[in-house]
Short mmCIF file of C-alpha atoms and ligand atoms in Angstrom, two decimals:
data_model
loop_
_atom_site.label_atom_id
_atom_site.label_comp_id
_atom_site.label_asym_id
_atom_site.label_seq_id
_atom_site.Cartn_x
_atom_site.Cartn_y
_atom_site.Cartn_z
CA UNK A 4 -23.62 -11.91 3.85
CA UNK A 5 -22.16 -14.10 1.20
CA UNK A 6 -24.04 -17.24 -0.04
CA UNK A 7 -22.43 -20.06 -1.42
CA UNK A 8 -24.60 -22.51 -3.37
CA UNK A 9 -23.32 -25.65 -4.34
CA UNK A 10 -26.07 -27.88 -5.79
CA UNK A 11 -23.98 -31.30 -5.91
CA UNK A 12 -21.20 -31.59 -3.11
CA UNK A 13 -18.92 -34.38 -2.93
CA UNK A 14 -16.61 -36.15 -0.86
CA UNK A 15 -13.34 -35.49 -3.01
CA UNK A 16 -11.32 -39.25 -2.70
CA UNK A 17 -7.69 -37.89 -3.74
CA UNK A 18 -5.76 -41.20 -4.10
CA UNK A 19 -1.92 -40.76 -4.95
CA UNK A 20 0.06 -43.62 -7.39
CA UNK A 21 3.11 -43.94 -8.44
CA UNK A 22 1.57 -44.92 -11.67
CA UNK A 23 -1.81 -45.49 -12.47
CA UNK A 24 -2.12 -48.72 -15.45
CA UNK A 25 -5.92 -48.91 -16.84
CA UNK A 26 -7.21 -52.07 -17.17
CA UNK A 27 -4.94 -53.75 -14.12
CA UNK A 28 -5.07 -53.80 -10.60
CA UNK A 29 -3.62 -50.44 -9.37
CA UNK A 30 -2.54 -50.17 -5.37
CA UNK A 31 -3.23 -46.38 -3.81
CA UNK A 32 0.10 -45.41 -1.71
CA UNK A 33 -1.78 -42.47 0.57
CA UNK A 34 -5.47 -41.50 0.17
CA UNK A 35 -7.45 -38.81 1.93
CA UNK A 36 -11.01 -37.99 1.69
CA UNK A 37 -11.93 -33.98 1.72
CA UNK A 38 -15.26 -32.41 1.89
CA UNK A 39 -15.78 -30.94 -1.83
CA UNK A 40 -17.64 -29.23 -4.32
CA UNK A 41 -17.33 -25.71 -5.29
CA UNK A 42 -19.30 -23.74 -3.28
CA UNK A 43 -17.98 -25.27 -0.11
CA UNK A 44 -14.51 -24.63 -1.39
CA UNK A 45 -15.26 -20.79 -1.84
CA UNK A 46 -16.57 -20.66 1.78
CA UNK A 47 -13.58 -22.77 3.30
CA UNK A 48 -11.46 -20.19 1.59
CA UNK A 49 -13.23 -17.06 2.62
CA UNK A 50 -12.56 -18.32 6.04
CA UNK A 51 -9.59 -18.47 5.77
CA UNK A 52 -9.60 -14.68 4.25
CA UNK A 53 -11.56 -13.65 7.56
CA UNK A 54 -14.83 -13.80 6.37
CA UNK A 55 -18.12 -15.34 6.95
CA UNK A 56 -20.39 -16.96 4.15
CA UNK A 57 -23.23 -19.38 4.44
CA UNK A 58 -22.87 -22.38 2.60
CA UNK A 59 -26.67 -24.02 0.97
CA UNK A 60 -26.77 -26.88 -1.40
CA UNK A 61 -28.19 -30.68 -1.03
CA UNK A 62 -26.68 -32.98 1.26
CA UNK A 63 -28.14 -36.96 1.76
CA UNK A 64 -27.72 -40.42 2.79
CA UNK A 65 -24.51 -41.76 4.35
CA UNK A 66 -21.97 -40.19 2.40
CA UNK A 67 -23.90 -36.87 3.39
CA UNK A 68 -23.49 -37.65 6.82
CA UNK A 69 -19.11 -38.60 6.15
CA UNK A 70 -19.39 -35.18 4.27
CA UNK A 71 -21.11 -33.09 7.13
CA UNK A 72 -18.47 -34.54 9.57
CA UNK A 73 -15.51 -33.74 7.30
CA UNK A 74 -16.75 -30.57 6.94
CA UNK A 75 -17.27 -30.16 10.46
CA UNK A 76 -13.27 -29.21 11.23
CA UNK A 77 -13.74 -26.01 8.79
CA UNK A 78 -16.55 -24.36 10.95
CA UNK A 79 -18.45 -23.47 8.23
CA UNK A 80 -21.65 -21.20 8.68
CA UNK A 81 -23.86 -23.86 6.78
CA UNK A 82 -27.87 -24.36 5.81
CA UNK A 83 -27.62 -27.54 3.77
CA UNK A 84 -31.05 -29.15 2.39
CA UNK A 85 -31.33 -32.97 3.32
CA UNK A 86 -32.13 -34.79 0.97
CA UNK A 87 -32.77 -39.00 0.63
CA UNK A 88 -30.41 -39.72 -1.77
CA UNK A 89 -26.41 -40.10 -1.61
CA UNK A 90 -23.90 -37.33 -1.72
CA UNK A 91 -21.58 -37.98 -4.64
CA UNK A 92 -17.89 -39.39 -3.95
CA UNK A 93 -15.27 -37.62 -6.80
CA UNK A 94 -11.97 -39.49 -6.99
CA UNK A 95 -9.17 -37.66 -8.07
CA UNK A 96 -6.34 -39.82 -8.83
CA UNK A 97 -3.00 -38.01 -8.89
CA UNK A 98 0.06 -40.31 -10.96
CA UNK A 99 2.92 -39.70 -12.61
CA UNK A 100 2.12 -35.72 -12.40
CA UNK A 101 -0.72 -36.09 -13.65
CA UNK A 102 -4.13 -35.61 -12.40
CA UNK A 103 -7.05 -37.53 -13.20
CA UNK A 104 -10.76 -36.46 -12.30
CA UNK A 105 -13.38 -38.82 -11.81
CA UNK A 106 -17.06 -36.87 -10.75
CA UNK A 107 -20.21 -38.43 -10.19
CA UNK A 108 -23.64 -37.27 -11.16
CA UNK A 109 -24.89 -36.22 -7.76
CA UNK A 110 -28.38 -37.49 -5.94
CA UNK A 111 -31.61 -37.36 -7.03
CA UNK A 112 -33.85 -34.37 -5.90
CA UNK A 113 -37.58 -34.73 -5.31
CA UNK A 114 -39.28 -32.10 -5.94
CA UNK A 115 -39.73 -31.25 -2.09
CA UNK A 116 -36.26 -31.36 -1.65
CA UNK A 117 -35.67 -28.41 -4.07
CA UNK A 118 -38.71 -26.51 -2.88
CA UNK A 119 -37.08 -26.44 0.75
CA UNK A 120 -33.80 -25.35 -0.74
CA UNK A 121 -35.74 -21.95 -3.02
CA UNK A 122 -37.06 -20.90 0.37
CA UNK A 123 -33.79 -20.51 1.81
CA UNK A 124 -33.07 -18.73 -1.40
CA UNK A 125 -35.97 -16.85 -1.20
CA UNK A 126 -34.45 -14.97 2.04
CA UNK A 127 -31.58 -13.65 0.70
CA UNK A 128 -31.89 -9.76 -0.57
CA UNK A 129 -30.09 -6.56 -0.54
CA UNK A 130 -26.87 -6.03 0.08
CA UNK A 131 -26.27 -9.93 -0.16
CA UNK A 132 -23.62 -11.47 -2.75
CA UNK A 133 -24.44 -15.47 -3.98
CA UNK A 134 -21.74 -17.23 -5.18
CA UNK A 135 -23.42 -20.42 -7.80
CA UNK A 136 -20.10 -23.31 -8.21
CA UNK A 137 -20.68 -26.31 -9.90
CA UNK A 138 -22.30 -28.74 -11.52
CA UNK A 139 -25.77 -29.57 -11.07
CA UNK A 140 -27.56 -33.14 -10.25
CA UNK A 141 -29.34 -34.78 -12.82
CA UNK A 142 -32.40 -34.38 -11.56
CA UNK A 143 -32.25 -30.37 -11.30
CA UNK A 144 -33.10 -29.54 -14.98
CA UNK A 145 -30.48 -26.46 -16.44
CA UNK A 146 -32.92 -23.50 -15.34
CA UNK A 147 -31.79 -24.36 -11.64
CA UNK A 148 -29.19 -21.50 -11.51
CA UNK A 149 -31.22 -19.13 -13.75
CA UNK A 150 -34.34 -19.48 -11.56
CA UNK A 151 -32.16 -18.52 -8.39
CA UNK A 152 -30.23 -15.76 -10.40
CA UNK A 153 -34.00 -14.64 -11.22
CA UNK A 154 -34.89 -14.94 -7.35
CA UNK A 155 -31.73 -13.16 -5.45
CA UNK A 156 -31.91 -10.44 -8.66
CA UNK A 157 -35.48 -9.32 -7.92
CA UNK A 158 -34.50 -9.25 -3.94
CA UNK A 159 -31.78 -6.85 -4.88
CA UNK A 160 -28.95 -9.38 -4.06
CA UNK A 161 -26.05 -9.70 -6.61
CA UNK A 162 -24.78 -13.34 -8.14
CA UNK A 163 -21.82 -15.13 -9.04
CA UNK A 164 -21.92 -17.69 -11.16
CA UNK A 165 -18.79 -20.14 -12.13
CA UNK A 166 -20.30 -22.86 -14.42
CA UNK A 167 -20.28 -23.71 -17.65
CA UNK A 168 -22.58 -23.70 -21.39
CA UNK A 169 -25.75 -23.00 -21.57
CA UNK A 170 -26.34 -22.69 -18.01
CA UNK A 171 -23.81 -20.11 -17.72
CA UNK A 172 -25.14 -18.41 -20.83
CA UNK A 173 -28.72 -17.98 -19.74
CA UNK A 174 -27.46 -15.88 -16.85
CA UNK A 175 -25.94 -13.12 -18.58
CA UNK A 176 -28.60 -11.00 -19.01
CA UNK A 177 -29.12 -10.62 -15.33
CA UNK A 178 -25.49 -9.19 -15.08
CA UNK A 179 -23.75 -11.26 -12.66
CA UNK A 180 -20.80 -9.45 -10.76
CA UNK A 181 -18.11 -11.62 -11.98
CA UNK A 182 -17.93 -15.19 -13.74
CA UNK A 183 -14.93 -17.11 -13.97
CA UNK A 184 -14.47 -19.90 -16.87
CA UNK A 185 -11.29 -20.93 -17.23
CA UNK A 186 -10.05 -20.64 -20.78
CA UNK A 187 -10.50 -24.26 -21.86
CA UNK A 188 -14.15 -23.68 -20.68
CA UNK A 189 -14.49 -20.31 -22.72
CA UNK A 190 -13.12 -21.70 -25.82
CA UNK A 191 -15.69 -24.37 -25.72
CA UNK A 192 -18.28 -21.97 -25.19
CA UNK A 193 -17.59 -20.60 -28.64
CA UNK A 194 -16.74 -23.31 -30.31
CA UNK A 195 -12.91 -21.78 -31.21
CA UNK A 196 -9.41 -21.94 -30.48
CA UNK A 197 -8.10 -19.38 -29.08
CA UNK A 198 -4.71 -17.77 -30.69
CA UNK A 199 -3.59 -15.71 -28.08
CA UNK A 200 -4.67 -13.30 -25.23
CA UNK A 201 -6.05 -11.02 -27.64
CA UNK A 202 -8.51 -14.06 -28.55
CA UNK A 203 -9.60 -14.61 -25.01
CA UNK A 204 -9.94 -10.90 -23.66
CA UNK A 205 -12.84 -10.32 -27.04
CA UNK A 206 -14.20 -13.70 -26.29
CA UNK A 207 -14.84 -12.65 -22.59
CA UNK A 208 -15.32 -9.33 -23.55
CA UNK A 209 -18.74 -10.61 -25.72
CA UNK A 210 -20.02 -12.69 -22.75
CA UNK A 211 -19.48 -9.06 -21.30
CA UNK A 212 -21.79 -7.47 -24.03
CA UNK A 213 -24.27 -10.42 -22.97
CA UNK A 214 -24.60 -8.69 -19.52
CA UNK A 215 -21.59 -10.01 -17.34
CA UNK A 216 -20.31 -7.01 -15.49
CA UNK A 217 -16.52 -8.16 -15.49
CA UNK A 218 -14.93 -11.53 -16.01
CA UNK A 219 -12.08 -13.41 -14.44
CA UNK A 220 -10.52 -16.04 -17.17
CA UNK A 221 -8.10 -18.51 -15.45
CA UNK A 222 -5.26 -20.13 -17.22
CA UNK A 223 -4.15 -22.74 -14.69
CA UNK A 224 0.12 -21.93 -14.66
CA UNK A 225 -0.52 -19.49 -17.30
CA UNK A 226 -1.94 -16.99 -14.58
CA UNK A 227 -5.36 -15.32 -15.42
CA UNK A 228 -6.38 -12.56 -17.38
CA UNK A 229 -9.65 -10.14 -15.70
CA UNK A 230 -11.32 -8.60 -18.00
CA UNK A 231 -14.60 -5.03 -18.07
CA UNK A 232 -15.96 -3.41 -20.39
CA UNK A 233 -13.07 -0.77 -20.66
CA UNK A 234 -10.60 -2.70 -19.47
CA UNK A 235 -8.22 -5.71 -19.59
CA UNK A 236 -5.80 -6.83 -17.03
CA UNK A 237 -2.93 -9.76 -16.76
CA UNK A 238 -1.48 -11.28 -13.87
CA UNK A 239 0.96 -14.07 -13.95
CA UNK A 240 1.31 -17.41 -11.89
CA UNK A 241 3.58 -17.66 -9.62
CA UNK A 242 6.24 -20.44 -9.88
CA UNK A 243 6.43 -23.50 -6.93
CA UNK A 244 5.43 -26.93 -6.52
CA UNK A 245 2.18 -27.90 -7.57
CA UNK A 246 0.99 -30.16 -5.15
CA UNK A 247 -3.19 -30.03 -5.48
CA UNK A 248 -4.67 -27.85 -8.48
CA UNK A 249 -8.12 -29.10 -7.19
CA UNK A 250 -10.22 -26.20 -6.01
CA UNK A 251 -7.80 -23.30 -7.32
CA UNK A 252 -10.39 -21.88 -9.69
CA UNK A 253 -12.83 -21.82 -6.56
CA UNK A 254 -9.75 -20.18 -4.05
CA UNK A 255 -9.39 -17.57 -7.28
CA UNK A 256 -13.47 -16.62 -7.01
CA UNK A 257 -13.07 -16.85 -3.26
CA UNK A 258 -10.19 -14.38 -3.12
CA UNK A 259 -11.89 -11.84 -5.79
CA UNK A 260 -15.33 -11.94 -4.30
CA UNK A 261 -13.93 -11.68 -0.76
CA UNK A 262 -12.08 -8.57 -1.30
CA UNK A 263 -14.32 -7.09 -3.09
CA UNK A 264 -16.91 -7.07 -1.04
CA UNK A 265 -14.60 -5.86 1.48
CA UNK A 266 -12.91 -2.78 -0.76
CA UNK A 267 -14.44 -2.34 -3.76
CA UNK A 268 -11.47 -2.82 -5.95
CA UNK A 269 -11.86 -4.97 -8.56
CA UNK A 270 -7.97 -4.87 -9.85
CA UNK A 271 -6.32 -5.42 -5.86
CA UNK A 272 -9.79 -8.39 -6.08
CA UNK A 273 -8.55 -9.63 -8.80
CA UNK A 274 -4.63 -9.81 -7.65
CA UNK A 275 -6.39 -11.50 -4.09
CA UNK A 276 -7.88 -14.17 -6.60
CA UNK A 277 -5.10 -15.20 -8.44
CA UNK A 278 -2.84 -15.26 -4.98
CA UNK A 279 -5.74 -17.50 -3.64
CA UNK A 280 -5.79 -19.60 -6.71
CA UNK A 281 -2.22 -20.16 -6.68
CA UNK A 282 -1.61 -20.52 -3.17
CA UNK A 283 -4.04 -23.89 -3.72
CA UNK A 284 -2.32 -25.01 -6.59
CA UNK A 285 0.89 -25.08 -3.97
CA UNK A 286 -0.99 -26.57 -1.08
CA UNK A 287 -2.03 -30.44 -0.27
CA UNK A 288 -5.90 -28.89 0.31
CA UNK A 289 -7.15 -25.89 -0.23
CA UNK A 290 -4.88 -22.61 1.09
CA UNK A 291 -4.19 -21.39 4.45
CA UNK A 292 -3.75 -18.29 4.99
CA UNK A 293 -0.14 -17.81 5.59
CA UNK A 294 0.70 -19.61 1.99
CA UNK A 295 -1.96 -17.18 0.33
CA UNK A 296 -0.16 -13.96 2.42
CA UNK A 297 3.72 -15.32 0.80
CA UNK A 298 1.63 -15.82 -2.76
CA UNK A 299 0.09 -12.46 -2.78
CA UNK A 300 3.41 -10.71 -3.15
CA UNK A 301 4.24 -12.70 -6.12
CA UNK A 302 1.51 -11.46 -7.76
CA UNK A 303 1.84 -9.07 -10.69
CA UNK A 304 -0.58 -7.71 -12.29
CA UNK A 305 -0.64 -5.62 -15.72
CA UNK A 306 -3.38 -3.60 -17.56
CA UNK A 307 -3.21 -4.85 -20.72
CA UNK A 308 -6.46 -2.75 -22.60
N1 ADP B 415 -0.05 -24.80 -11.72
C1 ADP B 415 -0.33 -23.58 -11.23
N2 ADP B 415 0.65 -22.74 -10.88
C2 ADP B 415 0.38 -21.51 -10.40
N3 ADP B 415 -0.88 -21.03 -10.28
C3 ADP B 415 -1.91 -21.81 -10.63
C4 ADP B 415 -1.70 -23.14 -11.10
N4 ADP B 415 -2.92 -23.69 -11.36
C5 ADP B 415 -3.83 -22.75 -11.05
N5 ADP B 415 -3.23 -21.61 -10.62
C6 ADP B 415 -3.89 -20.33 -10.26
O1 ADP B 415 -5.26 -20.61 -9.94
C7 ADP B 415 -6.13 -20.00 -10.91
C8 ADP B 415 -7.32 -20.90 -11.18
O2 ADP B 415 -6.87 -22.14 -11.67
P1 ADP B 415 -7.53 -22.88 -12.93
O3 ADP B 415 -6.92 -24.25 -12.95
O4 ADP B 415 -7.34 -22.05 -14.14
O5 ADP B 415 -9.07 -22.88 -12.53
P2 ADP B 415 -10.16 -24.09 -12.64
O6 ADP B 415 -9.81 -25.00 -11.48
O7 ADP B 415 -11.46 -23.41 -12.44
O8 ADP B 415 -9.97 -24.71 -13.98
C9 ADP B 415 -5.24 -19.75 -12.14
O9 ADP B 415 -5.75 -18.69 -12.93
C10 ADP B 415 -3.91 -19.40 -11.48
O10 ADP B 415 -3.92 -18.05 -11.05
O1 FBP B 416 -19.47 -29.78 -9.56
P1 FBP B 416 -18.40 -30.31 -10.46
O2 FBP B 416 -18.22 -29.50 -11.71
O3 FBP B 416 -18.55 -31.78 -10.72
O4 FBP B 416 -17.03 -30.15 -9.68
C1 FBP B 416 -16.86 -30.66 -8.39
C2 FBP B 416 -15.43 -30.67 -8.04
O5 FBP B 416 -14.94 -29.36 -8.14
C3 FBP B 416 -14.12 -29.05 -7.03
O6 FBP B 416 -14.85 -28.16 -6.23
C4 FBP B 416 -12.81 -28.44 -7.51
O7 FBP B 416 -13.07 -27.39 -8.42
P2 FBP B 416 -11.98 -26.65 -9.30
O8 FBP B 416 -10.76 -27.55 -9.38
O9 FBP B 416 -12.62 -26.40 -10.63
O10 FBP B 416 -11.69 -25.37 -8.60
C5 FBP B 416 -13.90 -30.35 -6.28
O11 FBP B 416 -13.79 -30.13 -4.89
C6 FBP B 416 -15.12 -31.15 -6.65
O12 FBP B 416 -14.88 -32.51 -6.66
#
C-alpha cells in the first residue's frame, strides 16, 4: 500500500483577476475552492493512475469539515487525525499570468493529536511505500518527518520525502527512494546558483552521496532532470496552455512513485512523472487521466550521464 502523509492540508482558494493592484480593493471574476496539500494531491493523482493509497495527516475545525466534503468527490482511501484546531485555507491568486501563493501556517497540534497520528504510522511495514509532501504546522517541531522516516524504516517500509532544508536534509541518511526539490529549492539548499544542468545533476548527485537513492529535480517549463548514482537523465516539458501549475510537482512524484511501484523502472517512472506533472500544469485541477495518457507521448526523455 502507498501512504500519503500530509501534515498541514488546506483548502486551496484559487481566485482568478484580471489584474490584481496591492493596496486597493481587488474584485475576484471566478473562484473555486479545492481540497489541497501535497499528500492529498499525490493520492488524487494515483487514482487517477489506477491505484490505491491511503491518505493520513491532521484535519480540524470547520474548514476540516469543508475540506473532508471537498475531498469527498475524489474517493480517497483516507485515515485523517482530528484534530481541534482549523485546517488552513491557501489562496492562490492567478492575474495577469501570473500566479501568486498565499499559505497559511496550519493548526495547532496537541500533543495527543500527534500521538494518535504515530500509531497509524506505527502500522505501516514491509512492502509499504510513504510518500511525506509538505510543509509542516507550527506546532510539529522539524524532527516530525525524520521521526516517521525513523518509524516506517525500522518496519521495513520505504519513504518519500518532497520537502525542503533541513528537514529534507536530516532524512538522507535513511535513503529515501526518491526526493523531488525543484531546482529553485535545491539551489537554496546549497546556498548557489546554479550555471547549468551540469550544476544541478552534482548538486543532486551530493544529496545522493548523503543517502538519497535517486532524485527527481523539476524545472517547472524547463522539464526535469532524474538523477542515481550512475546515472543522469533529461526529459523536456511539453508545450500547451498552462492553465494551473499548482500541484504539478506532487502529479510528477505521483506519476514516478506510482509506476514504480507497479514496474520497477525508474527511467519509464520517471517519464510517468514528468507526463503527470505536465498534464497538471495544462489542467484547471489536478490531471485526469486522459490529459496525462495525450502528455505521456510528448515525453522525451534523454540519458544525459
Ligand atoms: N509550465 C509548465 N509546462 C510544462 N510542464 C510543466 C510546467 N510546470 C510544471 N511542469 C511539469 O511538472 C513538473 C513539476 O513542476 P514544478 O513546478 O517544477 O514542481 P513544484 O510544483 O514542486 O515546484 C516539471 O518538472 C514539469 O515536468
Ligand atoms: O504544504 P505547503 O508547502 O504549504 O504547500 C501546500 C500547497 O501545495 C500544494 O499541494 C501544491 O503543491 P505544488 O504546487 O508544489 O505541487 C497545494 O495544493 C497546497 O496549497
Amino acid at each position: 500500500m502507498i501512504y500519503t502523509v500530509t501534515a498541514n492540508p488546506s483548502i486551496d482558494y484559487v481566485l482568478q483577476l484580471t489584474q490584481l493592484t496591492l493596496g486597493e480593493v481587488n474584485r475576484v471574476a471566478e473562484d473555486v475552492k479545492l481540497p489541497g496539500g501535497k499528500g492529498i494531491n499525490v493520492s488524487r493523482i494515483l487514482k487517477e493512475l489506477g491505484l490505491q493509497s491511503k491518505a493520513l495527516g491532521f484535519i480540524g475545525g470547520a474548514t476540516g469539515q469543508m475540506f473532508e466534503h471537498l475531498l469527498s468527490k475524489h474517493q480517497l482511501q483516507t485515515d485523517f487525525t482530528t484534530v481541534m484546531a482549523d485546517t488552513r485555507i491557501n489562496v492562490k491568486i492567478k492575474a495577469s499570468d501570473e500566479e501568486t501563493e498565499i499559505n497559511g501556517q496550519g493548526p495547532t497540534i496537541s500533543a495527543t493529536e500527534k500521538a494518535d497520528f504515530l500509531q497509524k504510522i506505527a502500522q505501516i511495514g514491509a512492502g509499504d511505500v510513504v510518500v511525506m509532501a509538505g510543509s509542516i504546522p507550527p506546532q510539529l517541531v522539524a524532527d516530525f518527518y525524520l521521526n516517521i522516516a525513523k518509524t516506517v524504516t525500522q518496519n521495513g517500509a520505504e519513504f518519500v520525502i518532497d520537502t525542503t532544508g533541513q528537514a529534507l536534509l536530516d532524512t538522507l541518511p535513511l535513503h529515501p527512494l526518491v526526493i523531488k526539490p525543484n531546482h529553485h529549492e535545491l539551489a537554496e539548499l546549497f546556498q548557489t546558483e546554479f550555471n547549468g544542468i551540469t550544476d544541478i545533476v552534482s548538486a543532486a548527485r551530493q544529496l545522493i552521496e548523503q543517502g538519497a537513492q535517486q532524485a527527481l529535480v523539476s524545472m517547472a517549463g524547463d522539464g526535469a532532470l532524474f538523477v542515481t548514482k550512475e546515472h543522469a537523465y533529461q526529459c523536456n516539458a511539453p508545450k500547451d496552455i498552462v492553465r494551473n501549475s499548482v500541484g504539478a510537482g506532487d502529479s510528477m512524484i505521483a506519476g514516478f512513485v506510482g509506476t514504480y511501484m507497479k514496474q520497477n523502472d525508474a527511467v519509464a517512472s520517471f517519464r510517468m512523472g514528468a507526463a503527470c506533472g505536465s498534464a497538471t500544469a495544462f489542467s484547471e485541477d489536478l490531471a485526469n487521466l486522459d490529459k496525462i495518457k495525450a502528455v505521456y507521448e510528448q515525453i522525451n526523455v534523454t540519458q544525459i550521464q
